[in-house]
XYZ file of C-alpha atoms in Angstrom:
284
model
C 73.011 -33.474 167.556
C 74.130 -33.520 163.899
C 77.237 -31.448 164.716
C 78.126 -33.889 167.500
C 77.775 -36.837 165.129
C 79.997 -35.131 162.539
C 82.665 -34.499 165.197
C 82.455 -38.136 166.355
C 82.776 -39.335 162.777
C 85.880 -37.182 162.248
C 87.428 -38.598 165.432
C 86.637 -42.138 164.277
C 88.200 -41.525 160.847
C 91.274 -39.960 162.471
C 91.712 -42.968 164.775
C 91.261 -45.419 161.908
C 93.826 -43.463 159.882
C 96.363 -43.685 162.667
C 95.705 -47.397 163.116
C 96.063 -47.932 159.382
C 99.393 -46.141 159.305
C 100.582 -48.198 162.283
C 99.627 -51.456 160.592
C 101.381 -50.398 157.391
C 104.499 -49.404 159.346
C 104.577 -52.701 161.244
C 104.034 -54.624 158.023
C 106.887 -52.758 156.375
C 109.169 -53.460 159.321
C 108.140 -57.088 159.333
C 108.826 -57.449 155.618
C 112.207 -55.818 156.002
C 113.139 -58.189 158.816
C 111.894 -61.210 156.923
C 113.895 -60.196 153.879
C 117.035 -59.849 155.966
C 116.565 -63.228 157.633
C 115.786 -64.987 154.371
C 118.859 -63.421 152.762
C 121.263 -64.648 155.429
C 123.338 -67.720 154.563
C 124.490 -70.314 157.054
C 128.271 -70.455 157.304
C 129.683 -73.976 157.028
C 133.215 -74.295 158.389
C 135.328 -77.022 156.780
C 138.387 -78.234 158.698
C 141.547 -79.600 157.072
C 145.210 -79.900 158.024
C 146.347 -78.385 154.680
C 149.175 -80.932 154.636
C 147.760 -83.900 152.739
C 148.492 -83.079 149.112
C 146.985 -83.559 146.609
C 143.789 -83.852 148.664
C 144.344 -80.685 150.667
C 147.173 -78.156 150.832
C 147.797 -74.424 150.714
C 149.277 -72.384 147.890
C 150.194 -69.101 149.504
C 147.063 -68.154 151.417
C 144.770 -70.158 149.146
C 143.288 -73.522 150.104
C 143.863 -76.011 147.298
C 143.481 -79.711 146.559
C 140.909 -82.219 145.366
C 138.889 -82.212 148.607
C 138.906 -78.416 148.756
C 137.800 -77.831 145.166
C 135.165 -80.554 145.468
C 133.676 -78.870 148.550
C 133.760 -75.502 146.767
C 131.882 -77.062 143.844
C 129.340 -78.635 146.210
C 128.433 -75.278 147.765
C 128.800 -73.131 144.629
C 125.714 -70.944 144.050
C 123.972 -72.296 147.145
C 121.297 -69.895 148.378
C 121.348 -71.448 151.846
C 125.005 -72.059 152.687
C 128.338 -70.319 152.374
C 131.549 -72.208 153.045
C 134.847 -71.269 154.669
C 137.978 -73.356 155.290
C 140.257 -73.476 158.323
C 143.613 -75.173 158.869
C 144.036 -77.168 162.057
C 146.287 -80.076 163.152
C 144.985 -83.434 161.980
C 144.150 -84.685 165.475
C 142.096 -81.523 166.113
C 139.840 -81.880 163.077
C 137.378 -84.375 164.518
C 137.473 -82.931 168.041
C 136.462 -79.654 166.393
C 133.541 -81.418 164.725
C 132.616 -82.852 168.144
C 132.517 -79.380 169.696
C 130.601 -77.808 166.815
C 133.433 -75.501 165.716
C 133.539 -77.301 162.359
C 130.653 -78.738 160.393
C 132.617 -80.758 157.811
C 135.929 -82.633 158.002
C 137.758 -82.829 154.657
C 141.151 -84.496 154.840
C 141.327 -87.747 152.845
C 139.291 -89.531 155.528
C 138.787 -93.273 155.137
C 136.150 -95.443 156.760
C 136.606 -97.372 159.982
C 134.150 -98.722 162.529
C 135.354 -96.489 165.350
C 134.748 -93.345 163.309
C 131.401 -94.638 162.068
C 130.154 -94.817 165.658
C 130.688 -91.073 166.135
C 130.495 -89.477 162.695
C 128.360 -89.557 159.597
C 130.046 -90.258 156.249
C 129.255 -88.714 152.883
C 129.001 -90.789 149.742
C 132.566 -91.731 148.660
C 134.383 -88.976 146.769
C 137.464 -90.891 145.538
C 139.048 -94.341 145.601
C 142.742 -95.031 146.124
C 144.514 -98.258 147.052
C 147.029 -98.492 149.871
C 150.689 -98.102 148.960
C 154.045 -98.484 150.703
C 156.741 -95.831 150.367
C 160.223 -97.199 151.013
C 163.867 -96.749 150.050
C 164.858 -96.852 146.413
C 165.460 -100.430 145.288
C 163.053 -101.999 147.809
C 159.726 -103.537 146.850
C 157.282 -104.057 149.695
C 153.878 -105.124 148.396
C 152.506 -107.008 151.422
C 152.189 -106.306 155.125
C 154.177 -109.496 155.678
C 157.089 -107.781 153.904
C 157.096 -105.191 156.684
C 157.826 -107.646 159.499
C 160.761 -106.299 161.534
C 160.649 -102.936 159.755
C 160.137 -99.496 161.313
C 157.602 -96.823 160.418
C 156.042 -93.562 161.588
C 152.297 -93.039 161.603
C 149.715 -90.649 163.011
C 147.734 -92.319 165.816
C 144.073 -92.980 165.138
C 144.435 -93.274 161.364
C 143.431 -96.249 159.237
C 147.093 -96.819 158.448
C 147.972 -97.113 162.130
C 145.056 -99.487 162.673
C 146.084 -101.766 159.796
C 149.639 -102.074 161.131
C 148.475 -102.585 164.711
C 146.050 -105.284 163.576
C 148.828 -107.068 161.671
C 151.029 -107.108 164.779
C 148.181 -108.553 166.886
C 147.358 -111.199 164.283
C 150.993 -112.243 163.752
C 152.406 -112.676 167.239
C 154.691 -115.441 165.944
C 156.503 -113.007 163.627
C 158.834 -110.096 164.294
C 156.488 -107.151 164.880
C 156.429 -103.985 162.836
C 157.927 -101.198 164.934
C 155.357 -98.393 164.962
C 156.520 -94.942 166.030
C 153.596 -92.584 166.609
C 154.245 -89.136 165.189
C 152.674 -85.913 166.441
C 150.047 -84.207 164.323
C 152.590 -81.495 163.504
C 154.795 -84.070 161.767
C 153.451 -83.881 158.232
C 153.675 -86.523 155.545
C 156.556 -84.748 153.800
C 158.613 -84.870 157.010
C 157.921 -88.569 157.490
C 158.832 -89.295 153.867
C 162.058 -87.385 154.384
C 162.792 -89.693 157.320
C 162.759 -92.654 154.905
C 165.273 -90.900 152.689
C 167.446 -90.175 155.734
C 167.284 -93.826 156.866
C 165.469 -93.077 160.130
C 162.545 -95.356 159.229
C 162.018 -98.101 156.661
C 158.613 -97.304 155.213
C 155.322 -95.432 155.347
C 151.945 -97.010 154.644
C 149.692 -94.483 152.939
C 147.237 -94.108 150.070
C 148.605 -94.583 146.556
C 147.485 -91.189 145.260
C 149.248 -89.175 147.985
C 152.298 -91.464 147.986
C 152.945 -91.175 144.262
C 152.199 -87.448 144.310
C 154.576 -86.479 147.104
C 157.487 -88.605 145.852
C 157.180 -87.102 142.388
C 156.439 -83.553 143.564
C 159.345 -83.437 146.039
C 161.770 -85.289 143.782
C 162.493 -88.059 146.301
C 164.406 -91.106 145.111
C 162.081 -93.557 146.791
C 159.997 -96.560 145.781
C 156.179 -96.559 145.818
C 154.474 -99.965 145.564
C 150.751 -100.626 145.831
C 149.719 -103.023 148.565
C 148.560 -106.316 147.075
C 147.032 -107.667 150.283
C 143.270 -108.104 150.313
C 142.323 -106.158 153.418
C 138.815 -107.519 153.027
C 136.656 -104.406 153.435
C 134.323 -103.065 150.762
C 135.215 -99.572 151.944
C 138.917 -100.203 151.354
C 140.587 -97.239 149.671
C 137.466 -95.065 149.642
C 137.598 -91.433 150.774
C 134.790 -89.497 152.450
C 133.753 -86.179 153.953
C 132.681 -86.420 157.602
C 129.837 -84.754 159.516
C 128.582 -84.788 163.079
C 125.667 -87.074 163.930
C 123.185 -84.323 164.771
C 120.337 -82.550 162.969
C 122.636 -80.115 161.183
C 125.002 -82.903 160.187
C 122.111 -84.918 158.768
C 120.865 -81.947 156.726
C 124.364 -81.223 155.428
C 124.945 -84.843 154.483
C 121.718 -84.896 152.462
C 122.654 -81.662 150.680
C 126.254 -82.724 150.025
C 125.366 -86.203 148.758
C 122.819 -84.754 146.323
C 125.461 -82.392 144.963
C 128.117 -85.148 144.775
C 125.801 -87.173 142.532
C 125.236 -84.131 140.312
C 128.958 -83.351 140.112
C 129.753 -86.964 139.247
C 127.116 -86.958 136.523
C 128.231 -83.679 134.931
C 131.910 -84.728 134.919
C 133.185 -82.294 137.566
C 134.520 -85.058 139.833
C 136.430 -86.709 136.983
C 137.858 -83.335 135.943
C 139.097 -82.601 139.477
C 140.479 -86.141 139.820
C 142.513 -85.782 136.634
C 143.709 -82.321 137.681
C 144.920 -83.331 141.140
C 145.501 -87.094 140.896
C 146.620 -87.408 137.300
C 143.893 -89.950 136.534
C 140.245 -90.891 136.966
C 139.744 -92.203 140.508
C 136.027 -91.408 140.696
C 134.020 -92.758 137.747
C 133.645 -96.239 139.271
C 132.327 -94.885 142.574
C 128.859 -96.096 143.590
């Protein structure tokens, strides 16, 4: 009887030993898996047309510009996200956000009601007034000055909307002739068309207008628009997100970082580097 009990005890100890090893092995595997999952970062794809200097452009293979460096600063040292940039035509940026291919749109985006219905806006990241680029010796400072003149504009932009609205509101005046350019027709090409006499003007933001005329050596006039467009969002620039759970989480993260970067002087530093002045310190 005693021998039988000893044998049973040995069997019991052997079984418990095997079970113990199994539990330890499973625990080790579980810890390894958990470590791998916790170490993985979520890739955030940022879409830009790389043709809206000084906000976004490419230098060789490198993405550059105020918007680009700001986004890099936002995600620097993040333990949750890693960021990558892609170049796509302007009119494909927001459709890419719609489809989920891109999580952030960064391309000197301004506010308008139509966009606000579909997309979520970050806190403003810069402020620039509207300006009119035109032939040397001209001085257009009001939309009324553009009556009977010809321009090129990308459809769906704030600039197109402002000109369209002026035409609708001023049916008694000679309309502004608006030629809609394809997304492959960059700003530099449209500015060149002014120099060549193909169009009379371009309505754009003051920062980009002054930058491209100076950078490309064009002999053109740049005058800030004096009209009161009447929107508190006038001239403000934003990053855009989709209106879903991920977009909401990203917006919260990005806005927190924007406040920190404004406070520590990073935004002002980038503004001076790319814009030649401080276009951010008065942002609220």
